[in-house]
One Martini backbone bead per residue (centre of mass of N, CA, C, O) as a GRO file, in nm:
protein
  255
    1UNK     BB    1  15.004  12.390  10.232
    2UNK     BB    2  14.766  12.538  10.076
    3UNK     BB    3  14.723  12.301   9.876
    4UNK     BB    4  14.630  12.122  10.062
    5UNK     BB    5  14.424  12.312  10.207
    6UNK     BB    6  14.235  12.288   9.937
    7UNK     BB    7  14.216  11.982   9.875
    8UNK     BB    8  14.084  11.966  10.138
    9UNK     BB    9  13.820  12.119  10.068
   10UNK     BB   10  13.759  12.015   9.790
   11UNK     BB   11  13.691  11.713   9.889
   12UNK     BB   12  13.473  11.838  10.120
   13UNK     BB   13  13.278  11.931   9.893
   14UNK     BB   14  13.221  11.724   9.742
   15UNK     BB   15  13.109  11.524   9.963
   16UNK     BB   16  12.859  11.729  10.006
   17UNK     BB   17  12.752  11.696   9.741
   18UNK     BB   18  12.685  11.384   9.727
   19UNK     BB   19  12.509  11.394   9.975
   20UNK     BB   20  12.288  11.592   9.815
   21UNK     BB   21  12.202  11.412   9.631
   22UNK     BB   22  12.120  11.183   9.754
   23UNK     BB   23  11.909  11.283   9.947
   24UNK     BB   24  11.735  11.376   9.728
   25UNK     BB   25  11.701  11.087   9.579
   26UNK     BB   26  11.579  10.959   9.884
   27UNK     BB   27  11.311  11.205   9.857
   28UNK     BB   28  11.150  11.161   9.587
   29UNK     BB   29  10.964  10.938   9.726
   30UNK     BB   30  10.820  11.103   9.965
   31UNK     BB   31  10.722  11.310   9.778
   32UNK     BB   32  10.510  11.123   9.612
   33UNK     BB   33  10.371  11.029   9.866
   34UNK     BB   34  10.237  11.299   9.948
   35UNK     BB   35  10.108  11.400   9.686
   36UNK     BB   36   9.928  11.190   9.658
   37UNK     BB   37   9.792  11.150   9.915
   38UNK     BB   38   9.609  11.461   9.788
   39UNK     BB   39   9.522  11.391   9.561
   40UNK     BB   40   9.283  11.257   9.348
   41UNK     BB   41   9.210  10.976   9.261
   42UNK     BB   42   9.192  10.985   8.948
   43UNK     BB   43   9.441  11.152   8.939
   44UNK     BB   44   9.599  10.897   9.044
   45UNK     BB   45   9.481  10.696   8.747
   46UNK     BB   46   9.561  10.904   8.522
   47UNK     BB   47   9.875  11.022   8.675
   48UNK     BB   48  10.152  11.148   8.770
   49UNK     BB   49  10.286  11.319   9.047
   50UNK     BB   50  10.431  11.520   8.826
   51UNK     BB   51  10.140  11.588   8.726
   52UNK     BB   52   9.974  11.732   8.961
   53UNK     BB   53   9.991  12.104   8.856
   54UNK     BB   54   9.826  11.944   8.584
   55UNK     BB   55   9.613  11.874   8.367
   56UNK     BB   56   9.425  11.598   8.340
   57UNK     BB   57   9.400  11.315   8.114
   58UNK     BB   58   9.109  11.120   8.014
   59UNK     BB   59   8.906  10.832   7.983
   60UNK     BB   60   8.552  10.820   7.957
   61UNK     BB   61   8.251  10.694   8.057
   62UNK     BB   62   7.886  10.706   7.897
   63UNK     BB   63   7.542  10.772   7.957
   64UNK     BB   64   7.235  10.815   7.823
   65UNK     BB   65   6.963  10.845   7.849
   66UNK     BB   66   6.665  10.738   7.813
   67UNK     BB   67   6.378  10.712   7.617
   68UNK     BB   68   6.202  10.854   7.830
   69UNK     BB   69   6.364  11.112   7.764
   70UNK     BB   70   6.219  11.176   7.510
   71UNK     BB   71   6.129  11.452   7.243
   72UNK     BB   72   5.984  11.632   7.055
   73UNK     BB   73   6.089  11.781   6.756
   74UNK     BB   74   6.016  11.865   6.431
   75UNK     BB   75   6.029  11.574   6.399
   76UNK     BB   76   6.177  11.479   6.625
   77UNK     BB   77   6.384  11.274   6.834
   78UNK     BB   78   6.495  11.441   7.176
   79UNK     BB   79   6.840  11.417   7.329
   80UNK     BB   80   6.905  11.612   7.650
   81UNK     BB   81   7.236  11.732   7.817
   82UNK     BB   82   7.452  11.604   8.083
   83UNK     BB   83   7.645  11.401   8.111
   84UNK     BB   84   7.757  11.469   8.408
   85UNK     BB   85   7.539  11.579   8.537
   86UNK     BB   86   7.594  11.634   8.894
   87UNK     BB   87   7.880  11.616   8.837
   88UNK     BB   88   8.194  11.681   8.767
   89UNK     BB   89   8.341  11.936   8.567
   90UNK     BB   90   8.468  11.902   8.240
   91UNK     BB   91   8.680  11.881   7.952
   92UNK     BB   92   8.602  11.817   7.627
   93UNK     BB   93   8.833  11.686   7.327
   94UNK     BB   94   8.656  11.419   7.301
   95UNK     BB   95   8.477  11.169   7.086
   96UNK     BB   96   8.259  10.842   7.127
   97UNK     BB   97   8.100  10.500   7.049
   98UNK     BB   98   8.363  10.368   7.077
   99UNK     BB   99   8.629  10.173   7.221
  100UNK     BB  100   8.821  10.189   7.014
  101UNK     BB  101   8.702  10.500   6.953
  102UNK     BB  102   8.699  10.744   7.168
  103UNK     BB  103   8.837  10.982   6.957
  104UNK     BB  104   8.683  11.047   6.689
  105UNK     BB  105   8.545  11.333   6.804
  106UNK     BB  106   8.514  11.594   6.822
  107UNK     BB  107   8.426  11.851   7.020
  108UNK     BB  108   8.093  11.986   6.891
  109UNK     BB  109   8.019  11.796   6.675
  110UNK     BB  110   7.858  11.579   6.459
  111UNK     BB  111   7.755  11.266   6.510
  112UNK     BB  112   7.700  10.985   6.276
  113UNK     BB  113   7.554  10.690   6.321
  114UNK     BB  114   7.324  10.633   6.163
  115UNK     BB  115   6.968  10.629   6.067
  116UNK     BB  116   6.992  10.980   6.098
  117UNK     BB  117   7.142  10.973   6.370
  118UNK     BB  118   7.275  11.196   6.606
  119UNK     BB  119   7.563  11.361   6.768
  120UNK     BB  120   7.656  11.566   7.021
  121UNK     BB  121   7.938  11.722   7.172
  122UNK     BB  122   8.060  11.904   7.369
  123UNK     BB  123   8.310  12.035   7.632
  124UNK     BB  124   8.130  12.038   7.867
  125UNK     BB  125   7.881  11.805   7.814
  126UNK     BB  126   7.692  11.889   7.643
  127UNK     BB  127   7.375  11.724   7.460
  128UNK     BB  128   7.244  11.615   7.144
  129UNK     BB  129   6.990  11.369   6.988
  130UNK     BB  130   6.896  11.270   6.715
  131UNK     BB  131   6.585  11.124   6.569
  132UNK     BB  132   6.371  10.980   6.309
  133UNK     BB  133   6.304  10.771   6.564
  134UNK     BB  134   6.226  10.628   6.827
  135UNK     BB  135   6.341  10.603   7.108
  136UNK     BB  136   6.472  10.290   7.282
  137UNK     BB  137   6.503  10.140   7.574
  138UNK     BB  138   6.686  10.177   7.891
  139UNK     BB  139   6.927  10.253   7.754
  140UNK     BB  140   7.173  10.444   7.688
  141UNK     BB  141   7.377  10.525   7.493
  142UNK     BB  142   7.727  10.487   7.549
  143UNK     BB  143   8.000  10.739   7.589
  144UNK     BB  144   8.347  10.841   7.458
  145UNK     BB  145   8.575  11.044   7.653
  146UNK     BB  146   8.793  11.315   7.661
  147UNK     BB  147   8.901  11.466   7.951
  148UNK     BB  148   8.996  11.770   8.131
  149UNK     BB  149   9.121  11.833   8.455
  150UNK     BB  150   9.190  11.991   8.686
  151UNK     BB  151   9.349  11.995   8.963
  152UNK     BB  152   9.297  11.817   9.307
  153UNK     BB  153   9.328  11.876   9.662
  154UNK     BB  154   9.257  11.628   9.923
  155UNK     BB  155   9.193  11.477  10.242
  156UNK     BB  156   9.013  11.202  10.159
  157UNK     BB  157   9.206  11.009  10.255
  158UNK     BB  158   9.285  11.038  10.517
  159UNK     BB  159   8.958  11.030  10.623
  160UNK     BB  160   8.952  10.720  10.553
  161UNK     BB  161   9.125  10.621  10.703
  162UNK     BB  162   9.087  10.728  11.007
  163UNK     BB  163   8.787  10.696  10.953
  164UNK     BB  164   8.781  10.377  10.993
  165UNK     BB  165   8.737  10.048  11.114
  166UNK     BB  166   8.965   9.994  11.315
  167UNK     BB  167   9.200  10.218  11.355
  168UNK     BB  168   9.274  10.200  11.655
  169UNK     BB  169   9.402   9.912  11.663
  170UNK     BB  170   9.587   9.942  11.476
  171UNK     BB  171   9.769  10.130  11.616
  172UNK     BB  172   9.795   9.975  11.855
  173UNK     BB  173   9.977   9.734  11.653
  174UNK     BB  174  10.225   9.922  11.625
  175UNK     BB  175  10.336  10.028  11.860
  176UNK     BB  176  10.344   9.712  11.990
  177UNK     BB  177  10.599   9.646  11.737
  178UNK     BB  178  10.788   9.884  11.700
  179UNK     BB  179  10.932   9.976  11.982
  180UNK     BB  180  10.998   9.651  12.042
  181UNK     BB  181  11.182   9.638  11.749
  182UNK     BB  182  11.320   9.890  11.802
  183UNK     BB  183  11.491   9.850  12.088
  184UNK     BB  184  11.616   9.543  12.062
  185UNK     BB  185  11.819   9.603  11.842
  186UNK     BB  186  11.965   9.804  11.971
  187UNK     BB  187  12.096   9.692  12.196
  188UNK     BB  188  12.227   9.473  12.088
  189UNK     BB  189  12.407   9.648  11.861
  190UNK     BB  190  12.537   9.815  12.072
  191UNK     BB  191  12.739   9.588  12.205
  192UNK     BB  192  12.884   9.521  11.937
  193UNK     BB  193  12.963   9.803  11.842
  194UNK     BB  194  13.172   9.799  12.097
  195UNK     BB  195  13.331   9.568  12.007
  196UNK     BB  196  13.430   9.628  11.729
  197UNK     BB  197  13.534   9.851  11.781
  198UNK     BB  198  13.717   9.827  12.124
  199UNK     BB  199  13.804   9.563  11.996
  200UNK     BB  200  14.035   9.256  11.975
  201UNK     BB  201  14.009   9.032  11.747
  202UNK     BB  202  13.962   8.765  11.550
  203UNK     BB  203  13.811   8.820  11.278
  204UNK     BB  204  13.691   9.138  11.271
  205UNK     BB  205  13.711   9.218  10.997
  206UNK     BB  206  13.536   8.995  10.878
  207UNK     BB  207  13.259   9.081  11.011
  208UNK     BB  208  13.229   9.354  10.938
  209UNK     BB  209  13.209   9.295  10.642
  210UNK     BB  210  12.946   9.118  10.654
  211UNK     BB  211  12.748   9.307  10.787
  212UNK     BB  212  12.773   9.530  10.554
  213UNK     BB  213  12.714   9.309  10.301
  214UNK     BB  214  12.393   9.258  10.444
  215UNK     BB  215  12.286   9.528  10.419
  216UNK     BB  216  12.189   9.436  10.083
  217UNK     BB  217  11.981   9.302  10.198
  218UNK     BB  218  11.648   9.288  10.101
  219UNK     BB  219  11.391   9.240  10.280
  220UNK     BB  220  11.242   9.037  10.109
  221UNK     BB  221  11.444   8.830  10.051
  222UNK     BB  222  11.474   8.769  10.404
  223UNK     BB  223  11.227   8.721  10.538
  224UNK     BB  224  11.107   8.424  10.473
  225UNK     BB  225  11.337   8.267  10.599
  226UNK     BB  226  11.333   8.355  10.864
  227UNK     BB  227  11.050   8.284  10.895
  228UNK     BB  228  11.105   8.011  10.900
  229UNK     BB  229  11.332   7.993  11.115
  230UNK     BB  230  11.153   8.059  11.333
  231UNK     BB  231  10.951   7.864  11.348
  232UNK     BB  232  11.103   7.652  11.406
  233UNK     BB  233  11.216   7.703  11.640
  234UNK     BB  234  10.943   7.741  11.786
  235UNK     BB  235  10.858   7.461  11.746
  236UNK     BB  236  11.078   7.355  11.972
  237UNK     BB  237  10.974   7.575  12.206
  238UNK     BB  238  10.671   7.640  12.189
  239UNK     BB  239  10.645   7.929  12.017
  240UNK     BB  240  10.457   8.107  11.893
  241UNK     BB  241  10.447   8.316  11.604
  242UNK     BB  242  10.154   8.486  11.651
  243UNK     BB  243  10.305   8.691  11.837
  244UNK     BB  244  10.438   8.934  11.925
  245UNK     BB  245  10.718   8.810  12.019
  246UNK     BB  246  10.755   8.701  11.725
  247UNK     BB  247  10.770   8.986  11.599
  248UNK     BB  248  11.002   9.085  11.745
  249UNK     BB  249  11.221   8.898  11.671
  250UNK     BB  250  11.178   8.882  11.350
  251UNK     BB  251  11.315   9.162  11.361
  252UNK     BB  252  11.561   9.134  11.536
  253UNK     BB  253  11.682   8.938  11.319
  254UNK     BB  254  11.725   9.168  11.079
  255UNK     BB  255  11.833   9.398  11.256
   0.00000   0.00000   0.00000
């Protein structure tokens, strides 16, 4: 009596042990869609989510100024400044005037460009570029850096959503299809429910095989189909498929 009721406790923990396993596996995809969505854009499209706590590394690209900054200083024409401008300061650990190589220079060092031109380019993003001829053109040498953003979490994501124009329709038009897609298929599934569970009759088994089996076929595979087949229904009965009640049989249709 012992044994069995050990293994049966073990058994019990086991399942318990499976079920939180799984639990955590598919929570595991919702919770990198909350942290990406606190992310910065960029670092959300230079990092995945799992590295949200860690300083992200991308390349970018950036221009010096225009010719019309350059000054002289002791017969050189001198271009300084920093890359950054007024926007968000960042660690740079290379540089480079060419994207195929992007990471040509450490930071700090001075590249030589050819006809006696040099640039330096720091970690903080200033620089300073000499030329023994006067810089031309309106547009600025170009240059190529990786550097590296502490992690950074804002609500801007949210704000761009929430207050974006027509996002009250949304909502309305969201909740106008969820709430009666989600109660048509209950109440059906109900009645169903009641039939399999506590009705006797041929072939119940072979149905609810069926009914289970139909459950892993992804929403994606069956949606077109389906609706295929209401469009082909309502236009025999003359009903648009375009109206708040098509969408709503399509959803009860696969629920």
């Amino acid at each position: 009596m012992a044994v069995a009721a050990g293994n049966s406790f073990a058994s019990r923990f086991g399942v318990h042990i499976a079920v939180l396993i799984f639990v955590a596996i598919w929570t595991i995809p919702t919770l990198g869609i909350l942290v990406s969505s606190l992310r910065d854009k960029n670092q959300i499209i230079a990092s995945g989510w799992w590295n949200s706590f860690a300083s992200s590394t991308q390349t970018e690209a950036g221009r010096l100024p225009p010719a019309s900054a350059q000054v002289e200083k002791d017969g050189k024409f001198v271009l300084e400044g920093n890359i950054f401008g007024d926007g968000a300061k960042r660690d740079i650990s290379a540089f480079g005037v060419k994207s195929a190589t992007p990471t040509q220079y450490p930071a700090g060092t001075t590249a030589d460009l050819g006809d006696g031109v040099t640039l330096q380019l720091n970690a903080d993003g200033s620089f300073i570029m000499h030329s023994p001829k006067a810089f031309e053109g309106d547009r600025g040498q170009r240059v190529y850096y990786a550097s590296s953003a502490p992690p950074k979490f804002t609500t801007d994501n949210y704000r761009t959503v929430l207050f974006s124009e027509g996002i009250g329709r949304s909502f309305m038009n969201s909740l106008t299809v969820t709430i009666p897609a989600t109660v048509i298929p209950i109440l059906i599934a109900a009645f169903a429910a009641y039939a399999l569970a506590w009705m006797r009759f041929p072939g119940r088994a072979l149905l609810i095989a069926v009914i289970i089996g139909l459950l892993v076929v992804p929403l994606q595979m069956s949606l077109i189909p389906l609706l295929k087949l209401y469009n082909g229904v309502g236009a025999f009965f003359g009903m648009p498929s375009k109206t708040y009640l098509g969408i709503w049989l399509a959803h009860t249709g696969f629920g």
